[in-house]
Every structure is written in structure tokens, then in C-alpha cells.
Short mmCIF file of C-alpha atoms in Angstrom, two decimals:
data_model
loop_
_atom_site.label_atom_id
_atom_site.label_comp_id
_atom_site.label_asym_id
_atom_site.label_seq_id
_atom_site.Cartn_x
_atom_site.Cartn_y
_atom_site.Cartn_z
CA UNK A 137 32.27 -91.72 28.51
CA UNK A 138 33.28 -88.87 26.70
CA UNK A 139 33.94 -87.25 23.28
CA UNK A 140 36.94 -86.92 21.79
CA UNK A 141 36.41 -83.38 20.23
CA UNK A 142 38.90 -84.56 17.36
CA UNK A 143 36.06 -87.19 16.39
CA UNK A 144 33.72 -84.02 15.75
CA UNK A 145 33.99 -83.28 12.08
CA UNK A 146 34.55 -79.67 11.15
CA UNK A 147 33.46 -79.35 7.58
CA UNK A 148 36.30 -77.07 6.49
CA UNK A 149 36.71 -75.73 10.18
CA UNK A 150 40.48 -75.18 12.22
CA UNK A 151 41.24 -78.78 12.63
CA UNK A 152 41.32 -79.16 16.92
CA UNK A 153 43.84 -80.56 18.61
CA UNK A 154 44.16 -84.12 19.32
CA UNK A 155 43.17 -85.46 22.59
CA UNK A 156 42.33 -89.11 23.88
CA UNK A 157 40.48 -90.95 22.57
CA UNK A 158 36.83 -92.31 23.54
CA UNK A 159 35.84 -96.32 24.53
CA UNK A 160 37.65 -98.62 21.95
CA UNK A 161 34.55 -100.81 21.63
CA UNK A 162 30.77 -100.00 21.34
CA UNK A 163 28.51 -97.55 23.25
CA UNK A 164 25.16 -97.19 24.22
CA UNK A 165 24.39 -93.48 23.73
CA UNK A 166 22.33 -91.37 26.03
CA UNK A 167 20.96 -88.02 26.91
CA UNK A 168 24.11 -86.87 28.62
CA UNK A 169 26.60 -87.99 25.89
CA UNK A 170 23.78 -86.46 23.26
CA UNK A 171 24.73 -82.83 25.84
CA UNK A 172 28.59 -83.49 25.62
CA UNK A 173 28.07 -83.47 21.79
CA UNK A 174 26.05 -80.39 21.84
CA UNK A 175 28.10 -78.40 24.69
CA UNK A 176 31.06 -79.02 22.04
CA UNK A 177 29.23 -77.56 18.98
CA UNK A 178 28.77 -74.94 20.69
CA UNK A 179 24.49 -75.59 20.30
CA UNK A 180 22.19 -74.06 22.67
CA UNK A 181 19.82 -76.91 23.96
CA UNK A 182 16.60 -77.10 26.40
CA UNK A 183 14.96 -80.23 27.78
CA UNK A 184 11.41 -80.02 26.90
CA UNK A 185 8.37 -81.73 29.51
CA UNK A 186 8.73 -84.89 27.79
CA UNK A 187 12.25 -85.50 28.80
CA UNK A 188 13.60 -84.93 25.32
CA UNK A 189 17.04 -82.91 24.15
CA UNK A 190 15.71 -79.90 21.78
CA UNK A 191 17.70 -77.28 19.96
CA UNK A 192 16.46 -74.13 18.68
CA UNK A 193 16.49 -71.86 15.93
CA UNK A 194 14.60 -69.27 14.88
CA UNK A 195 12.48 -71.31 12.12
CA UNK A 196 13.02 -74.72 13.43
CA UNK A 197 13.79 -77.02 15.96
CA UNK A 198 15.72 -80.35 16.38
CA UNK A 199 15.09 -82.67 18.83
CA UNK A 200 17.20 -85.49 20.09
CA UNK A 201 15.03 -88.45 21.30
CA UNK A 202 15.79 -92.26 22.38
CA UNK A 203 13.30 -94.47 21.83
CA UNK A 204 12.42 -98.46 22.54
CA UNK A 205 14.18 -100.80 24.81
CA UNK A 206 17.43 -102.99 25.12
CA UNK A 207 18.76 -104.01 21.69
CA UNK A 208 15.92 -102.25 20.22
CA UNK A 209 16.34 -98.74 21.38
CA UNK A 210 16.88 -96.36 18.59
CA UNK A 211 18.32 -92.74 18.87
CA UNK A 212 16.62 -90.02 16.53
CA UNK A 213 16.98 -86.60 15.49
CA UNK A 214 13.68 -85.22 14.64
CA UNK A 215 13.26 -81.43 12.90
CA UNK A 216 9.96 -79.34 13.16
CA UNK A 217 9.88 -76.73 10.80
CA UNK A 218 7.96 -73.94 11.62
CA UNK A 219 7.41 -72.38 8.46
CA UNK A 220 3.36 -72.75 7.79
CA UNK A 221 2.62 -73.95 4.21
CA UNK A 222 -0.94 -73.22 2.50
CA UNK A 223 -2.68 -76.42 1.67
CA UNK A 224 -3.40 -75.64 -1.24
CA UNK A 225 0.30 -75.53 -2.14
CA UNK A 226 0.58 -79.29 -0.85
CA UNK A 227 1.37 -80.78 -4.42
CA UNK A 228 4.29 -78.55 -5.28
CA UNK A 229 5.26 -79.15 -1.33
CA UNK A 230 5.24 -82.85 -2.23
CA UNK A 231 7.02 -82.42 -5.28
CA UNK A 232 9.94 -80.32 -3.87
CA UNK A 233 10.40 -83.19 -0.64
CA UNK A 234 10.11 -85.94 -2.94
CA UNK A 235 13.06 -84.32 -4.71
CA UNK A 236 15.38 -83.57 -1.60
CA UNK A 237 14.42 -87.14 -0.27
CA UNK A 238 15.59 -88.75 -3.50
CA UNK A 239 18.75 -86.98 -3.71
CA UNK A 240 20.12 -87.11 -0.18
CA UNK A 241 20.21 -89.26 2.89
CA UNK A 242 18.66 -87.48 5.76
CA UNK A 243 16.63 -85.69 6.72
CA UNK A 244 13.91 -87.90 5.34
CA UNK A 245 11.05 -85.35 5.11
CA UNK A 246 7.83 -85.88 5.38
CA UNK A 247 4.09 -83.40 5.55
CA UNK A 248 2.36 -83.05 8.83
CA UNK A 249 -1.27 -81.02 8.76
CA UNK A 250 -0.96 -78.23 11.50
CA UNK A 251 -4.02 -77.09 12.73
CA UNK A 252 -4.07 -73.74 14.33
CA UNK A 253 -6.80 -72.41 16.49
CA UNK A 254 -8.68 -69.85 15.16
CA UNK A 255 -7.25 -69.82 11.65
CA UNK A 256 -9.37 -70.61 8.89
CA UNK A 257 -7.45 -73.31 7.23
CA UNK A 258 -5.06 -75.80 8.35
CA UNK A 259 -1.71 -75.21 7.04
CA UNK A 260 1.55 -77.57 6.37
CA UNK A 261 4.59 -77.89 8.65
CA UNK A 262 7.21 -80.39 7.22
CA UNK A 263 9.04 -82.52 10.07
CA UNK A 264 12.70 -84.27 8.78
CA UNK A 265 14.19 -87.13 10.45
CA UNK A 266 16.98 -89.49 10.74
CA UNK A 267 17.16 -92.32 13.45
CA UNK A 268 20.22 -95.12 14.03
CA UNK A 269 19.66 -98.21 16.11
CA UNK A 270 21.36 -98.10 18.78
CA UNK A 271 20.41 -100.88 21.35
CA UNK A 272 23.20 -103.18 20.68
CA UNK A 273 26.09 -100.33 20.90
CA UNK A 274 27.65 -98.37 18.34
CA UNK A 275 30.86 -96.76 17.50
CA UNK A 276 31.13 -93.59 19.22
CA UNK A 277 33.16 -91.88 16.40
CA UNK A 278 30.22 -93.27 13.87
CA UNK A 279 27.69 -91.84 16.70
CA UNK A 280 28.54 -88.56 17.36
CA UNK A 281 29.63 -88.36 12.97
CA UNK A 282 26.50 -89.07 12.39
CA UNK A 283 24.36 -86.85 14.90
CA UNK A 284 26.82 -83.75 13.67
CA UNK A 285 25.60 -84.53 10.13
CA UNK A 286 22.31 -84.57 10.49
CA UNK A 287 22.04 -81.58 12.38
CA UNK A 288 23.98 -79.70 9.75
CA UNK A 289 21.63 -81.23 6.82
CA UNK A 290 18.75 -80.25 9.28
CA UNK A 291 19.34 -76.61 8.54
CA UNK A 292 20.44 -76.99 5.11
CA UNK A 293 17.17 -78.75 4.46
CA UNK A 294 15.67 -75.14 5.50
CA UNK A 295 17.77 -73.22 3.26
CA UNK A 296 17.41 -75.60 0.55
CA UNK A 297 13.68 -75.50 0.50
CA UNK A 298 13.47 -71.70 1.14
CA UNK A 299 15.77 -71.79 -1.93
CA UNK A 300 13.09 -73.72 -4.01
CA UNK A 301 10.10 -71.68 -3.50
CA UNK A 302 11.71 -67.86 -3.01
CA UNK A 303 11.37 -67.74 0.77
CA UNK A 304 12.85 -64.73 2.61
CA UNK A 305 15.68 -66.79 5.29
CA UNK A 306 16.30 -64.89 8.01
CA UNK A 307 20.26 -63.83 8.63
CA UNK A 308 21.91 -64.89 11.09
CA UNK A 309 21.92 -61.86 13.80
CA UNK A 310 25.43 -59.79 14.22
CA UNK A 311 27.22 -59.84 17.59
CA UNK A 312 26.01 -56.43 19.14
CA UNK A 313 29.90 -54.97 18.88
CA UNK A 314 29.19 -55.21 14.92
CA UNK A 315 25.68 -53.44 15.07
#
């Protein structure tokens, strides 16, 4: 099975020329449709020991992981953000993901406590997700829509929140011709 790159949305991108289109009916995703996806955005990926699809950035990663069995299998794109929190900020943390989780769909974010060894106090690392069943087939257009939007609100999430509380975000690094 494959993509039809026209199916990809661009968010205010060149529109790409049309090309055939994928399986009329419904699919069961995998890993290797998952790669197709990510080969087309143009998204660097690794597969980590576990057997699961990750993309990195510099402040975060996004995994892409199938879960369960037959018509309960579900398909889920998981982001770890690596910037460390203080506990004792955890209330205005809470306050500021409550906020984003009201007001959009995904990522649903949620506090995890990151222990580090050696450091005196745990600190917090917020993990968003977004998962579709997928055991029964879906539509591939409403598959690979979906997966493209949650990546991009992945990183927006980032910028959002680094918005909220005056964090420094990193810019993007220049081709080496522009340096």
C-alpha cells in the first residue's frame, strides 16, 4: 500500500501534483506505511530497541507506536519533551497543560516525574499524546491526515508552552551555504 502524497496536507505549502490514489476501502496501518509517511515529510526517523518508529528534534521526540491486537490494536503518537521542569513549578505546569488540553485536540498532555541520577531533585518532563484505533481498518487519507497533524501540533505544543513561561526556543539551524 502506498501514500498518495496528494493526501498529505500541506498547511499553506505548494500544492503537489496529483498521483493515484491509495486502497479505496480500509487499511490496517503499520510500521512501514508509518516510514512511507515520514520518508514523504521529509522527517528524519530511527527505530529505537523496542521496535518503535521515533523522530527527533533537538528538545523532543515523537514516537510512532502500535499497540494491542486484531480489532483492538491502536496506533499512537507519543511526544517526550525534554525540557526538565522544577517541581516546585508543578502547579503553574498544571495550570498551563490544563489550558492547552482544554483548548485543543491533541496532544493530550500530561506530567511525568523524571528522576535523574545524581541530581538533587526530581524534575518534570511533560509527554503529549494522541492514539486512533486502528484494528478494524481505517481510511488511509483519515490515517496519514491525522498522523501529519499531530506531529505538527507536537511541536507547536513546544513552542506554545515555551511561549507561556518565557523559554529561550532554539532556531532552527541555517543550511551551512547561509552561515
Amino acid at each position: 500500500m502506498t501514500i498518495d502524497p496528494s493526501s498529505i496536507p500541506n498547511f499553506g505549502g505548494q500544492p503537489k501534483p496529483q498521483q493515484a490514489a491509495g486502497p479505496a476501502g480500509p487499511v490496517v496501518p503499520d510500521q512501514d506505511l508509518v516510514k512511507q509517511l515520514l520518508d514523504q515529510m521529509e522527517l528524519k526517523y530511527v527505530v529505537d530497541d523496542e521496535g518503535d518508529l521515533a523522530a527527533p528534534w533537538e528538545d523532543f521526540r515523537t514516537y510512532f507506536m502500535f499497540r494491542g491486537e486484531n480489532e483492538q490494536q491502536v496506533f499512537s503518537v507519543r511526544t517526550f519533551y525534554d525540557r526538565p521542569h522544577a517541581v516546585t513549578e508543578k502547579a503553574k505546569i498544571l495550570d498551563a497543560i490544563d489550558d492547552w488540553n482544554r483548548r485543543t485536540l491533541w496532544p493530550k498532555v500530561y506530567t511525568h516525574l523524571h528522576e535523574e541520577e545524581g541530581a538533587d531533585l526530581p524534575t518534570i518532563r511533560l509527554i503529549g499524546e494522541a492514539q486512533m484505533l486502528i484494528g478494524t481498518g481505517v481510511s488511509l487519507e483519515h490515517f496519514v491526515s491525522s498522523t501529519v497533524s499531530w506531529v505538527r501540533a507536537s511541536i507547536e505544543f513546544d513552542k506554545w508552552l515555551a511561549e507561556q513561561f518565557g523559554l529561550a526556543v532554539k532556531e532552527e539551524e541555517k543550511p551551512a551555504d547561509e552561515a
